[in-house]
JSON list of C-alpha atoms in Angstrom, two decimals:
[
{"chain": "A", "resi": 459, "resn": "ALA", "atom": "CA", "xyz": [-87.42, 16.96, 11.80]},
{"chain": "A", "resi": 460, "resn": "GLN", "atom": "CA", "xyz": [-87.26, 17.27, 8.33]},
{"chain": "A", "resi": 461, "resn": "SER", "atom": "CA", "xyz": [-85.61, 14.55, 5.51]},
{"chain": "A", "resi": 462, "resn": "VAL", "atom": "CA", "xyz": [-85.18, 13.65, 2.23]},
{"chain": "A", "resi": 463, "resn": "ALA", "atom": "CA", "xyz": [-85.22, 9.83, 0.79]},
{"chain": "A", "resi": 464, "resn": "GLN", "atom": "CA", "xyz": [-83.68, 9.41, -2.69]},
{"chain": "A", "resi": 465, "resn": "PRO", "atom": "CA", "xyz": [-84.23, 5.79, -2.74]},
{"chain": "A", "resi": 466, "resn": "GLU", "atom": "CA", "xyz": [-82.02, 5.07, -5.80]},
{"chain": "A", "resi": 467, "resn": "ASP", "atom": "CA", "xyz": [-78.70, 5.80, -5.65]},
{"chain": "A", "resi": 468, "resn": "GLN", "atom": "CA", "xyz": [-78.41, 5.23, -9.64]},
{"chain": "A", "resi": 469, "resn": "VAL", "atom": "CA", "xyz": [-80.50, 5.66, -12.79]},
{"chain": "A", "resi": 470, "resn": "ASN", "atom": "CA", "xyz": [-79.48, 4.30, -16.23]},
{"chain": "A", "resi": 471, "resn": "VAL", "atom": "CA", "xyz": [-81.49, 5.27, -18.53]},
{"chain": "A", "resi": 472, "resn": "ALA", "atom": "CA", "xyz": [-80.99, 4.88, -22.67]},
{"chain": "A", "resi": 473, "resn": "GLU", "atom": "CA", "xyz": [-80.75, 8.47, -24.79]},
{"chain": "A", "resi": 474, "resn": "GLY", "atom": "CA", "xyz": [-83.87, 9.22, -25.85]},
{"chain": "A", "resi": 475, "resn": "ASN", "atom": "CA", "xyz": [-86.10, 7.47, -23.18]},
{"chain": "A", "resi": 476, "resn": "PRO", "atom": "CA", "xyz": [-87.94, 9.27, -20.51]},
{"chain": "A", "resi": 477, "resn": "LEU", "atom": "CA", "xyz": [-86.14, 9.01, -16.98]},
{"chain": "A", "resi": 478, "resn": "THR", "atom": "CA", "xyz": [-87.58, 9.59, -13.37]},
{"chain": "A", "resi": 479, "resn": "VAL", "atom": "CA", "xyz": [-85.51, 10.16, -10.40]},
{"chain": "A", "resi": 480, "resn": "LYS", "atom": "CA", "xyz": [-87.56, 9.32, -7.12]},
{"chain": "A", "resi": 481, "resn": "CYS", "atom": "CA", "xyz": [-87.73, 11.25, -4.30]},
{"chain": "A", "resi": 482, "resn": "THR", "atom": "CA", "xyz": [-89.96, 11.53, -1.37]},
{"chain": "A", "resi": 483, "resn": "TYR", "atom": "CA", "xyz": [-89.69, 13.77, 2.04]},
{"chain": "A", "resi": 484, "resn": "SER", "atom": "CA", "xyz": [-90.78, 14.22, 5.13]},
{"chain": "A", "resi": 485, "resn": "VAL", "atom": "CA", "xyz": [-91.30, 17.96, 6.42]},
{"chain": "A", "resi": 486, "resn": "SER", "atom": "CA", "xyz": [-93.34, 20.41, 9.34]},
{"chain": "A", "resi": 487, "resn": "GLY", "atom": "CA", "xyz": [-95.71, 22.38, 7.89]},
{"chain": "A", "resi": 488, "resn": "ASN", "atom": "CA", "xyz": [-96.02, 23.00, 4.30]},
{"chain": "A", "resi": 489, "resn": "PRO", "atom": "CA", "xyz": [-92.60, 22.18, 1.75]},
{"chain": "A", "resi": 490, "resn": "TYR", "atom": "CA", "xyz": [-90.44, 23.60, -0.63]},
{"chain": "A", "resi": 491, "resn": "LEU", "atom": "CA", "xyz": [-89.43, 21.76, -3.36]},
{"chain": "A", "resi": 492, "resn": "PHE", "atom": "CA", "xyz": [-86.06, 22.11, -5.42]},
{"chain": "A", "resi": 493, "resn": "TRP", "atom": "CA", "xyz": [-84.25, 19.87, -7.18]},
{"chain": "A", "resi": 494, "resn": "TYR", "atom": "CA", "xyz": [-79.94, 20.31, -7.97]},
{"chain": "A", "resi": 495, "resn": "VAL", "atom": "CA", "xyz": [-78.05, 18.95, -10.64]},
{"chain": "A", "resi": 496, "resn": "GLN", "atom": "CA", "xyz": [-74.28, 18.97, -9.87]},
{"chain": "A", "resi": 497, "resn": "TYR", "atom": "CA", "xyz": [-71.86, 17.87, -12.98]},
{"chain": "A", "resi": 498, "resn": "PRO", "atom": "CA", "xyz": [-68.44, 16.81, -12.77]},
{"chain": "A", "resi": 499, "resn": "ASN", "atom": "CA", "xyz": [-65.97, 19.15, -11.35]},
{"chain": "A", "resi": 500, "resn": "ARG", "atom": "CA", "xyz": [-68.93, 21.88, -11.16]},
{"chain": "A", "resi": 501, "resn": "GLY", "atom": "CA", "xyz": [-70.86, 23.52, -8.42]},
{"chain": "A", "resi": 502, "resn": "LEU", "atom": "CA", "xyz": [-74.46, 22.45, -7.64]},
{"chain": "A", "resi": 503, "resn": "GLN", "atom": "CA", "xyz": [-76.83, 24.21, -9.68]},
{"chain": "A", "resi": 504, "resn": "PHE", "atom": "CA", "xyz": [-80.72, 24.59, -9.59]},
{"chain": "A", "resi": 505, "resn": "LEU", "atom": "CA", "xyz": [-83.28, 22.89, -11.77]},
{"chain": "A", "resi": 506, "resn": "LEU", "atom": "CA", "xyz": [-86.74, 23.27, -10.33]},
{"chain": "A", "resi": 507, "resn": "LYS", "atom": "CA", "xyz": [-88.93, 24.22, -7.80]},
{"chain": "A", "resi": 508, "resn": "TYR", "atom": "CA", "xyz": [-92.49, 23.54, -6.02]},
{"chain": "A", "resi": 509, "resn": "ILE", "atom": "CA", "xyz": [-93.65, 26.45, -3.49]},
{"chain": "A", "resi": 510, "resn": "THR", "atom": "CA", "xyz": [-96.66, 26.74, -4.08]},
{"chain": "A", "resi": 511, "resn": "GLY", "atom": "CA", "xyz": [-99.54, 26.29, -6.77]},
{"chain": "A", "resi": 512, "resn": "ASP", "atom": "CA", "xyz": [-99.61, 23.66, -9.78]},
{"chain": "A", "resi": 513, "resn": "ASN", "atom": "CA", "xyz": [-98.43, 20.07, -9.12]},
{"chain": "A", "resi": 514, "resn": "LEU", "atom": "CA", "xyz": [-96.50, 19.85, -12.42]},
{"chain": "A", "resi": 515, "resn": "VAL", "atom": "CA", "xyz": [-93.18, 22.17, -11.73]},
{"chain": "A", "resi": 516, "resn": "LYS", "atom": "CA", "xyz": [-91.22, 23.37, -15.03]},
{"chain": "A", "resi": 517, "resn": "GLY", "atom": "CA", "xyz": [-87.17, 23.75, -14.77]},
{"chain": "A", "resi": 518, "resn": "SER", "atom": "CA", "xyz": [-84.19, 24.02, -17.00]},
{"chain": "A", "resi": 519, "resn": "TYR", "atom": "CA", "xyz": [-82.99, 21.63, -19.80]},
{"chain": "A", "resi": 520, "resn": "GLY", "atom": "CA", "xyz": [-86.28, 19.99, -20.42]},
{"chain": "A", "resi": 521, "resn": "PHE", "atom": "CA", "xyz": [-86.69, 19.04, -16.01]},
{"chain": "A", "resi": 522, "resn": "GLU", "atom": "CA", "xyz": [-90.14, 18.50, -14.81]},
{"chain": "A", "resi": 523, "resn": "ALA", "atom": "CA", "xyz": [-90.88, 17.36, -11.65]},
{"chain": "A", "resi": 524, "resn": "GLU", "atom": "CA", "xyz": [-95.03, 16.34, -9.99]},
{"chain": "A", "resi": 525, "resn": "PHE", "atom": "CA", "xyz": [-95.80, 17.27, -6.34]},
{"chain": "A", "resi": 526, "resn": "ASN", "atom": "CA", "xyz": [-97.94, 15.01, -5.19]},
{"chain": "A", "resi": 527, "resn": "LYS", "atom": "CA", "xyz": [-98.45, 15.90, -1.30]},
{"chain": "A", "resi": 528, "resn": "SER", "atom": "CA", "xyz": [-100.57, 12.45, -0.56]},
{"chain": "A", "resi": 529, "resn": "GLN", "atom": "CA", "xyz": [-97.69, 10.05, -1.21]},
{"chain": "A", "resi": 530, "resn": "THR", "atom": "CA", "xyz": [-95.12, 13.10, -0.43]},
{"chain": "A", "resi": 531, "resn": "SER", "atom": "CA", "xyz": [-92.82, 12.68, -3.41]},
{"chain": "A", "resi": 532, "resn": "PHE", "atom": "CA", "xyz": [-91.29, 15.02, -5.68]},
{"chain": "A", "resi": 533, "resn": "HIS", "atom": "CA", "xyz": [-89.84, 12.80, -8.28]},
{"chain": "A", "resi": 534, "resn": "LEU", "atom": "CA", "xyz": [-88.08, 14.42, -11.38]},
{"chain": "A", "resi": 535, "resn": "LYS", "atom": "CA", "xyz": [-88.88, 13.60, -14.77]},
{"chain": "A", "resi": 536, "resn": "LYS", "atom": "CA", "xyz": [-87.90, 14.26, -17.97]},
{"chain": "A", "resi": 537, "resn": "PRO", "atom": "CA", "xyz": [-89.80, 12.71, -21.43]},
{"chain": "A", "resi": 538, "resn": "SER", "atom": "CA", "xyz": [-86.07, 12.59, -23.66]},
{"chain": "A", "resi": 539, "resn": "ALA", "atom": "CA", "xyz": [-82.69, 11.42, -21.61]},
{"chain": "A", "resi": 540, "resn": "LEU", "atom": "CA", "xyz": [-79.61, 13.41, -23.02]},
{"chain": "A", "resi": 541, "resn": "VAL", "atom": "CA", "xyz": [-76.34, 12.04, -22.96]},
{"chain": "A", "resi": 542, "resn": "SER", "atom": "CA", "xyz": [-75.20, 15.35, -21.12]},
{"chain": "A", "resi": 543, "resn": "ASP", "atom": "CA", "xyz": [-78.11, 14.73, -18.39]},
{"chain": "A", "resi": 544, "resn": "SER", "atom": "CA", "xyz": [-75.64, 12.18, -17.23]},
{"chain": "A", "resi": 545, "resn": "ALA", "atom": "CA", "xyz": [-74.94, 14.22, -13.19]},
{"chain": "A", "resi": 546, "resn": "LEU", "atom": "CA", "xyz": [-75.50, 13.95, -9.41]},
{"chain": "A", "resi": 547, "resn": "TYR", "atom": "CA", "xyz": [-79.13, 14.78, -8.85]},
{"chain": "A", "resi": 548, "resn": "PHE", "atom": "CA", "xyz": [-80.01, 16.03, -5.27]},
{"chain": "A", "resi": 549, "resn": "CYS", "atom": "CA", "xyz": [-83.89, 16.84, -4.29]},
{"chain": "A", "resi": 550, "resn": "ALA", "atom": "CA", "xyz": [-83.92, 18.92, -2.01]},
{"chain": "A", "resi": 551, "resn": "VAL", "atom": "CA", "xyz": [-86.69, 20.86, 1.28]},
{"chain": "A", "resi": 552, "resn": "ARG", "atom": "CA", "xyz": [-87.26, 22.92, 3.90]},
{"chain": "A", "resi": 553, "resn": "GLY", "atom": "CA", "xyz": [-90.19, 23.89, 5.62]},
{"chain": "A", "resi": 554, "resn": "ASP", "atom": "CA", "xyz": [-92.32, 26.21, 6.09]},
{"chain": "A", "resi": 555, "resn": "THR", "atom": "CA", "xyz": [-91.94, 27.06, 9.90]},
{"chain": "A", "resi": 556, "resn": "GLY", "atom": "CA", "xyz": [-89.18, 26.55, 12.54]},
{"chain": "A", "resi": 557, "resn": "GLY", "atom": "CA", "xyz": [-86.01, 27.40, 10.30]},
{"chain": "A", "resi": 558, "resn": "PHE", "atom": "CA", "xyz": [-85.13, 27.98, 7.54]},
{"chain": "A", "resi": 559, "resn": "LYS", "atom": "CA", "xyz": [-82.39, 25.17, 6.13]},
{"chain": "A", "resi": 560, "resn": "THR", "atom": "CA", "xyz": [-82.38, 23.19, 3.33]},
{"chain": "A", "resi": 561, "resn": "ILE", "atom": "CA", "xyz": [-81.73, 19.26, 3.47]},
{"chain": "A", "resi": 562, "resn": "PHE", "atom": "CA", "xyz": [-80.28, 17.32, 1.18]},
{"chain": "A", "resi": 563, "resn": "GLY", "atom": "CA", "xyz": [-80.98, 14.08, 0.03]},
{"chain": "A", "resi": 564, "resn": "ALA", "atom": "CA", "xyz": [-77.96, 11.58, -0.51]},
{"chain": "A", "resi": 565, "resn": "GLY", "atom": "CA", "xyz": [-77.68, 12.40, -4.30]},
{"chain": "A", "resi": 566, "resn": "THR", "atom": "CA", "xyz": [-78.72, 10.13, -7.43]},
{"chain": "A", "resi": 567, "resn": "ARG", "atom": "CA", "xyz": [-76.16, 9.82, -10.44]},
{"chain": "A", "resi": 568, "resn": "LEU", "atom": "CA", "xyz": [-77.73, 9.36, -13.44]},
{"chain": "A", "resi": 569, "resn": "PHE", "atom": "CA", "xyz": [-76.27, 7.99, -16.12]},
{"chain": "A", "resi": 570, "resn": "VAL", "atom": "CA", "xyz": [-77.56, 8.18, -20.01]},
{"chain": "A", "resi": 571, "resn": "LYS", "atom": "CA", "xyz": [-75.99, 5.33, -22.23]},
{"chain": "A", "resi": 572, "resn": "ALA", "atom": "CA", "xyz": [-76.24, 6.90, -25.92]},
{"chain": "B", "resi": 874, "resn": "SER", "atom": "CA", "xyz": [-78.85, 34.83, -10.27]},
{"chain": "B", "resi": 875, "resn": "ALA", "atom": "CA", "xyz": [-76.11, 35.77, -8.14]},
{"chain": "B", "resi": 876, "resn": "VAL", "atom": "CA", "xyz": [-72.52, 34.79, -8.16]},
{"chain": "B", "resi": 877, "resn": "ILE", "atom": "CA", "xyz": [-70.53, 33.65, -4.76]},
{"chain": "B", "resi": 878, "resn": "SER", "atom": "CA", "xyz": [-66.89, 33.90, -4.92]},
{"chain": "B", "resi": 879, "resn": "GLN", "atom": "CA", "xyz": [-65.42, 31.00, -3.30]},
{"chain": "B", "resi": 880, "resn": "LYS", "atom": "CA", "xyz": [-61.89, 30.68, -1.90]},
{"chain": "B", "resi": 881, "resn": "PRO", "atom": "CA", "xyz": [-59.27, 29.23, -2.05]},
{"chain": "B", "resi": 882, "resn": "SER", "atom": "CA", "xyz": [-60.55, 26.25, -4.42]},
{"chain": "B", "resi": 883, "resn": "ARG", "atom": "CA", "xyz": [-58.36, 23.70, -2.72]},
{"chain": "B", "resi": 884, "resn": "ASP", "atom": "CA", "xyz": [-56.36, 23.68, -0.05]},
{"chain": "B", "resi": 885, "resn": "ILE", "atom": "CA", "xyz": [-53.33, 20.92, 1.71]},
{"chain": "B", "resi": 886, "resn": "CYS", "atom": "CA", "xyz": [-53.17, 21.39, 4.90]},
{"chain": "B", "resi": 887, "resn": "GLN", "atom": "CA", "xyz": [-51.41, 20.27, 8.15]},
{"chain": "B", "resi": 888, "resn": "ARG", "atom": "CA", "xyz": [-53.09, 17.94, 10.95]},
{"chain": "B", "resi": 889, "resn": "GLY", "atom": "CA", "xyz": [-53.44, 20.39, 14.15]},
{"chain": "B", "resi": 890, "resn": "THR", "atom": "CA", "xyz": [-53.57, 24.26, 11.49]},
{"chain": "B", "resi": 891, "resn": "SER", "atom": "CA", "xyz": [-56.99, 26.26, 10.55]},
{"chain": "B", "resi": 892, "resn": "LEU", "atom": "CA", "xyz": [-58.16, 27.35, 7.50]},
{"chain": "B", "resi": 893, "resn": "THR", "atom": "CA", "xyz": [-60.41, 30.25, 6.53]},
{"chain": "B", "resi": 894, "resn": "ILE", "atom": "CA", "xyz": [-62.68, 30.05, 3.40]},
{"chain": "B", "resi": 895, "resn": "GLN", "atom": "CA", "xyz": [-64.15, 33.13, 2.22]},
{"chain": "B", "resi": 896, "resn": "CYS", "atom": "CA", "xyz": [-67.18, 33.92, -0.12]},
{"chain": "B", "resi": 897, "resn": "GLN", "atom": "CA", "xyz": [-68.08, 36.79, -1.61]},
{"chain": "B", "resi": 898, "resn": "VAL", "atom": "CA", "xyz": [-71.80, 37.73, -2.65]},
{"chain": "B", "resi": 899, "resn": "ASP", "atom": "CA", "xyz": [-72.17, 39.79, -5.96]},
{"chain": "B", "resi": 900, "resn": "SER", "atom": "CA", "xyz": [-75.73, 41.24, -4.22]},
{"chain": "B", "resi": 901, "resn": "GLN", "atom": "CA", "xyz": [-76.91, 41.33, -0.72]},
{"chain": "B", "resi": 902, "resn": "VAL", "atom": "CA", "xyz": [-78.56, 38.21, 0.92]},
{"chain": "B", "resi": 903, "resn": "THR", "atom": "CA", "xyz": [-80.30, 37.48, 4.09]},
{"chain": "B", "resi": 904, "resn": "MET", "atom": "CA", "xyz": [-79.40, 33.91, 4.22]},
{"chain": "B", "resi": 905, "resn": "MET", "atom": "CA", "xyz": [-76.32, 32.10, 4.16]},
{"chain": "B", "resi": 906, "resn": "PHE", "atom": "CA", "xyz": [-75.40, 28.51, 4.80]},
{"chain": "B", "resi": 907, "resn": "TRP", "atom": "CA", "xyz": [-72.25, 26.47, 5.22]},
{"chain": "B", "resi": 908, "resn": "TYR", "atom": "CA", "xyz": [-72.21, 23.29, 3.79]},
{"chain": "B", "resi": 909, "resn": "ARG", "atom": "CA", "xyz": [-69.40, 19.81, 3.96]},
{"chain": "B", "resi": 910, "resn": "GLN", "atom": "CA", "xyz": [-69.88, 17.53, 0.79]},
{"chain": "B", "resi": 911, "resn": "GLN", "atom": "CA", "xyz": [-67.51, 14.30, 0.70]},
{"chain": "B", "resi": 912, "resn": "PRO", "atom": "CA", "xyz": [-66.95, 13.65, -3.38]},
{"chain": "B", "resi": 913, "resn": "GLY", "atom": "CA", "xyz": [-70.31, 12.13, -5.25]},
{"chain": "B", "resi": 914, "resn": "GLN", "atom": "CA", "xyz": [-72.06, 12.25, -1.96]},
{"chain": "B", "resi": 915, "resn": "SER", "atom": "CA", "xyz": [-75.14, 14.64, 0.07]},
{"chain": "B", "resi": 916, "resn": "LEU", "atom": "CA", "xyz": [-74.46, 17.84, 1.37]},
{"chain": "B", "resi": 917, "resn": "THR", "atom": "CA", "xyz": [-74.33, 18.44, 5.09]},
{"chain": "B", "resi": 918, "resn": "LEU", "atom": "CA", "xyz": [-75.65, 21.45, 6.39]},
{"chain": "B", "resi": 919, "resn": "ILE", "atom": "CA", "xyz": [-72.73, 22.70, 9.21]},
{"chain": "B", "resi": 920, "resn": "ALA", "atom": "CA", "xyz": [-74.69, 26.03, 9.76]},
{"chain": "B", "resi": 921, "resn": "THR", "atom": "CA", "xyz": [-76.94, 28.99, 9.25]},
{"chain": "B", "resi": 922, "resn": "ALA", "atom": "CA", "xyz": [-75.29, 32.40, 8.93]},
{"chain": "B", "resi": 923, "resn": "ASN", "atom": "CA", "xyz": [-76.92, 35.50, 9.25]},
{"chain": "B", "resi": 924, "resn": "GLN", "atom": "CA", "xyz": [-75.61, 39.09, 9.44]},
{"chain": "B", "resi": 925, "resn": "GLY", "atom": "CA", "xyz": [-75.96, 40.63, 12.89]},
{"chain": "B", "resi": 926, "resn": "SER", "atom": "CA", "xyz": [-76.18, 36.92, 14.75]},
{"chain": "B", "resi": 927, "resn": "GLU", "atom": "CA", "xyz": [-74.67, 34.20, 16.06]},
{"chain": "B", "resi": 928, "resn": "ALA", "atom": "CA", "xyz": [-74.40, 31.70, 13.36]},
{"chain": "B", "resi": 929, "resn": "THR", "atom": "CA", "xyz": [-76.33, 28.64, 13.90]},
{"chain": "B", "resi": 930, "resn": "TYR", "atom": "CA", "xyz": [-74.99, 25.40, 13.93]},
{"chain": "B", "resi": 931, "resn": "GLU", "atom": "CA", "xyz": [-76.33, 21.87, 13.09]},
{"chain": "B", "resi": 932, "resn": "SER", "atom": "CA", "xyz": [-75.74, 18.22, 15.42]},
{"chain": "B", "resi": 933, "resn": "GLY", "atom": "CA", "xyz": [-72.07, 17.48, 15.34]},
{"chain": "B", "resi": 934, "resn": "PHE", "atom": "CA", "xyz": [-70.90, 21.03, 14.79]},
{"chain": "B", "resi": 935, "resn": "VAL", "atom": "CA", "xyz": [-69.69, 23.18, 16.97]},
{"chain": "B", "resi": 936, "resn": "ILE", "atom": "CA", "xyz": [-68.63, 27.19, 16.93]},
{"chain": "B", "resi": 937, "resn": "ASP", "atom": "CA", "xyz": [-64.77, 26.57, 18.29]},
{"chain": "B", "resi": 938, "resn": "LYS", "atom": "CA", "xyz": [-64.46, 23.71, 15.47]},
{"chain": "B", "resi": 939, "resn": "PHE", "atom": "CA", "xyz": [-66.30, 26.00, 13.25]},
{"chain": "B", "resi": 940, "resn": "PRO", "atom": "CA", "xyz": [-66.17, 29.69, 13.62]},
{"chain": "B", "resi": 941, "resn": "ILE", "atom": "CA", "xyz": [-68.16, 31.69, 11.00]},
{"chain": "B", "resi": 942, "resn": "SER", "atom": "CA", "xyz": [-68.38, 35.33, 10.59]},
{"chain": "B", "resi": 943, "resn": "ARG", "atom": "CA", "xyz": [-70.80, 37.50, 8.65]},
{"chain": "B", "resi": 944, "resn": "PRO", "atom": "CA", "xyz": [-69.32, 41.19, 8.90]},
{"chain": "B", "resi": 945, "resn": "ASN", "atom": "CA", "xyz": [-72.13, 41.93, 6.12]},
{"chain": "B", "resi": 946, "resn": "LEU", "atom": "CA", "xyz": [-74.66, 41.05, 3.84]},
{"chain": "B", "resi": 947, "resn": "THR", "atom": "CA", "xyz": [-72.15, 40.25, 0.87]},
{"chain": "B", "resi": 948, "resn": "PHE", "atom": "CA", "xyz": [-69.93, 38.32, 2.77]},
{"chain": "B", "resi": 949, "resn": "SER", "atom": "CA", "xyz": [-69.30, 34.76, 4.91]},
{"chain": "B", "resi": 950, "resn": "THR", "atom": "CA", "xyz": [-65.93, 33.00, 6.07]},
{"chain": "B", "resi": 951, "resn": "LEU", "atom": "CA", "xyz": [-65.82, 29.82, 7.58]},
{"chain": "B", "resi": 952, "resn": "THR", "atom": "CA", "xyz": [-62.94, 28.72, 9.91]},
{"chain": "B", "resi": 953, "resn": "VAL", "atom": "CA", "xyz": [-61.93, 25.33, 10.15]},
{"chain": "B", "resi": 954, "resn": "SER", "atom": "CA", "xyz": [-60.05, 24.65, 13.22]},
{"chain": "B", "resi": 955, "resn": "ASN", "atom": "CA", "xyz": [-57.21, 22.40, 15.02]},
{"chain": "B", "resi": 956, "resn": "MET", "atom": "CA", "xyz": [-57.84, 20.13, 11.76]},
{"chain": "B", "resi": 957, "resn": "SER", "atom": "CA", "xyz": [-57.44, 16.71, 11.35]},
{"chain": "B", "resi": 958, "resn": "PRO", "atom": "CA", "xyz": [-57.66, 14.13, 8.37]},
{"chain": "B", "resi": 959, "resn": "GLU", "atom": "CA", "xyz": [-61.72, 13.43, 9.23]},
{"chain": "B", "resi": 960, "resn": "ASP", "atom": "CA", "xyz": [-61.90, 17.27, 8.13]},
{"chain": "B", "resi": 961, "resn": "SER", "atom": "CA", "xyz": [-60.89, 16.78, 4.68]},
{"chain": "B", "resi": 962, "resn": "SER", "atom": "CA", "xyz": [-64.04, 17.29, 2.44]},
{"chain": "B", "resi": 963, "resn": "ILE", "atom": "CA", "xyz": [-65.39, 19.55, -0.02]},
{"chain": "B", "resi": 964, "resn": "TYR", "atom": "CA", "xyz": [-66.87, 23.05, 2.02]},
{"chain": "B", "resi": 965, "resn": "LEU", "atom": "CA", "xyz": [-69.81, 24.78, 0.28]},
{"chain": "B", "resi": 966, "resn": "CYS", "atom": "CA", "xyz": [-71.20, 27.93, 0.86]},
{"chain": "B", "resi": 967, "resn": "SER", "atom": "CA", "xyz": [-74.45, 28.85, -0.93]},
{"chain": "B", "resi": 968, "resn": "ALA", "atom": "CA", "xyz": [-76.94, 31.91, -0.04]},
{"chain": "B", "resi": 969, "resn": "ARG", "atom": "CA", "xyz": [-80.69, 31.92, -1.02]},
{"chain": "B", "resi": 970, "resn": "GLU", "atom": "CA", "xyz": [-82.23, 34.14, -3.49]},
{"chain": "B", "resi": 971, "resn": "ARG", "atom": "CA", "xyz": [-85.78, 35.83, -2.76]},
{"chain": "B", "resi": 972, "resn": "ASN", "atom": "CA", "xyz": [-86.99, 33.58, -5.47]},
{"chain": "B", "resi": 973, "resn": "GLU", "atom": "CA", "xyz": [-85.89, 30.79, -2.74]},
{"chain": "B", "resi": 974, "resn": "LYS", "atom": "CA", "xyz": [-83.44, 29.33, -4.97]},
{"chain": "B", "resi": 975, "resn": "LEU", "atom": "CA", "xyz": [-80.45, 28.66, -3.46]},
{"chain": "B", "resi": 976, "resn": "PHE", "atom": "CA", "xyz": [-76.86, 29.31, -5.25]},
{"chain": "B", "resi": 977, "resn": "PHE", "atom": "CA", "xyz": [-73.58, 28.17, -4.33]},
{"chain": "B", "resi": 978, "resn": "GLY", "atom": "CA", "xyz": [-69.87, 28.97, -4.00]},
{"chain": "B", "resi": 979, "resn": "SER", "atom": "CA", "xyz": [-67.80, 26.60, -6.72]},
{"chain": "B", "resi": 980, "resn": "GLY", "atom": "CA", "xyz": [-66.56, 24.71, -3.18]},
{"chain": "B", "resi": 981, "resn": "THR", "atom": "CA", "xyz": [-63.07, 24.32, -1.50]},
{"chain": "B", "resi": 982, "resn": "GLN", "atom": "CA", "xyz": [-61.70, 20.86, -1.37]},
{"chain": "B", "resi": 983, "resn": "LEU", "atom": "CA", "xyz": [-59.89, 20.60, 1.65]},
{"chain": "B", "resi": 984, "resn": "SER", "atom": "CA", "xyz": [-57.37, 17.56, 2.58]},
{"chain": "B", "resi": 985, "resn": "VAL", "atom": "CA", "xyz": [-55.60, 17.86, 5.57]},
{"chain": "B", "resi": 986, "resn": "LEU", "atom": "CA", "xyz": [-52.37, 15.45, 6.06]}
]
């Protein structure tokens, strides 16, 4: 069975500081990993993905994520946070064997303070 | 990215009635998914809907309660049947692009009285 853990319900960071939102996963086979963001009263938006290749992937709005196979982690990062980054962030995973479903983590609420 | 039009955006329904949610995609997609989300919480997968075959339901969800149709590669419906207050939630449809990205409809906020 596949699963995703986001250990932090909330992350607080000051504007201009780097941010990290943590994610670990469990999946059969090779993982397909994703980050999505949900702004208040808006739908989910894709940020970035890792399927294969470089462990550091870059995505929208200056976000990046690092795939670590040994630690089964896929942490989301940004070098300098903006107040407008405040939102709900979801890590998601699917395996490359068996079903094709994508499973989402519990979500981490990011607050960026001016 | 492709766009999904989902409707209704919200509804308030009486206990025991049914509501059908529609999703129209502006391009052909093989796989569509239906999720449920409590406000501010995670997404729970209800079922996977593929064109030409019966939907595949996740544990805890059954076809009699959540019948799904997928008549073609651009359209799907989810019906919430015999509703109870516990069905109050946000329902989201999504589709997978060839580059593996999921894109989502804007959601249906359902309240059952």
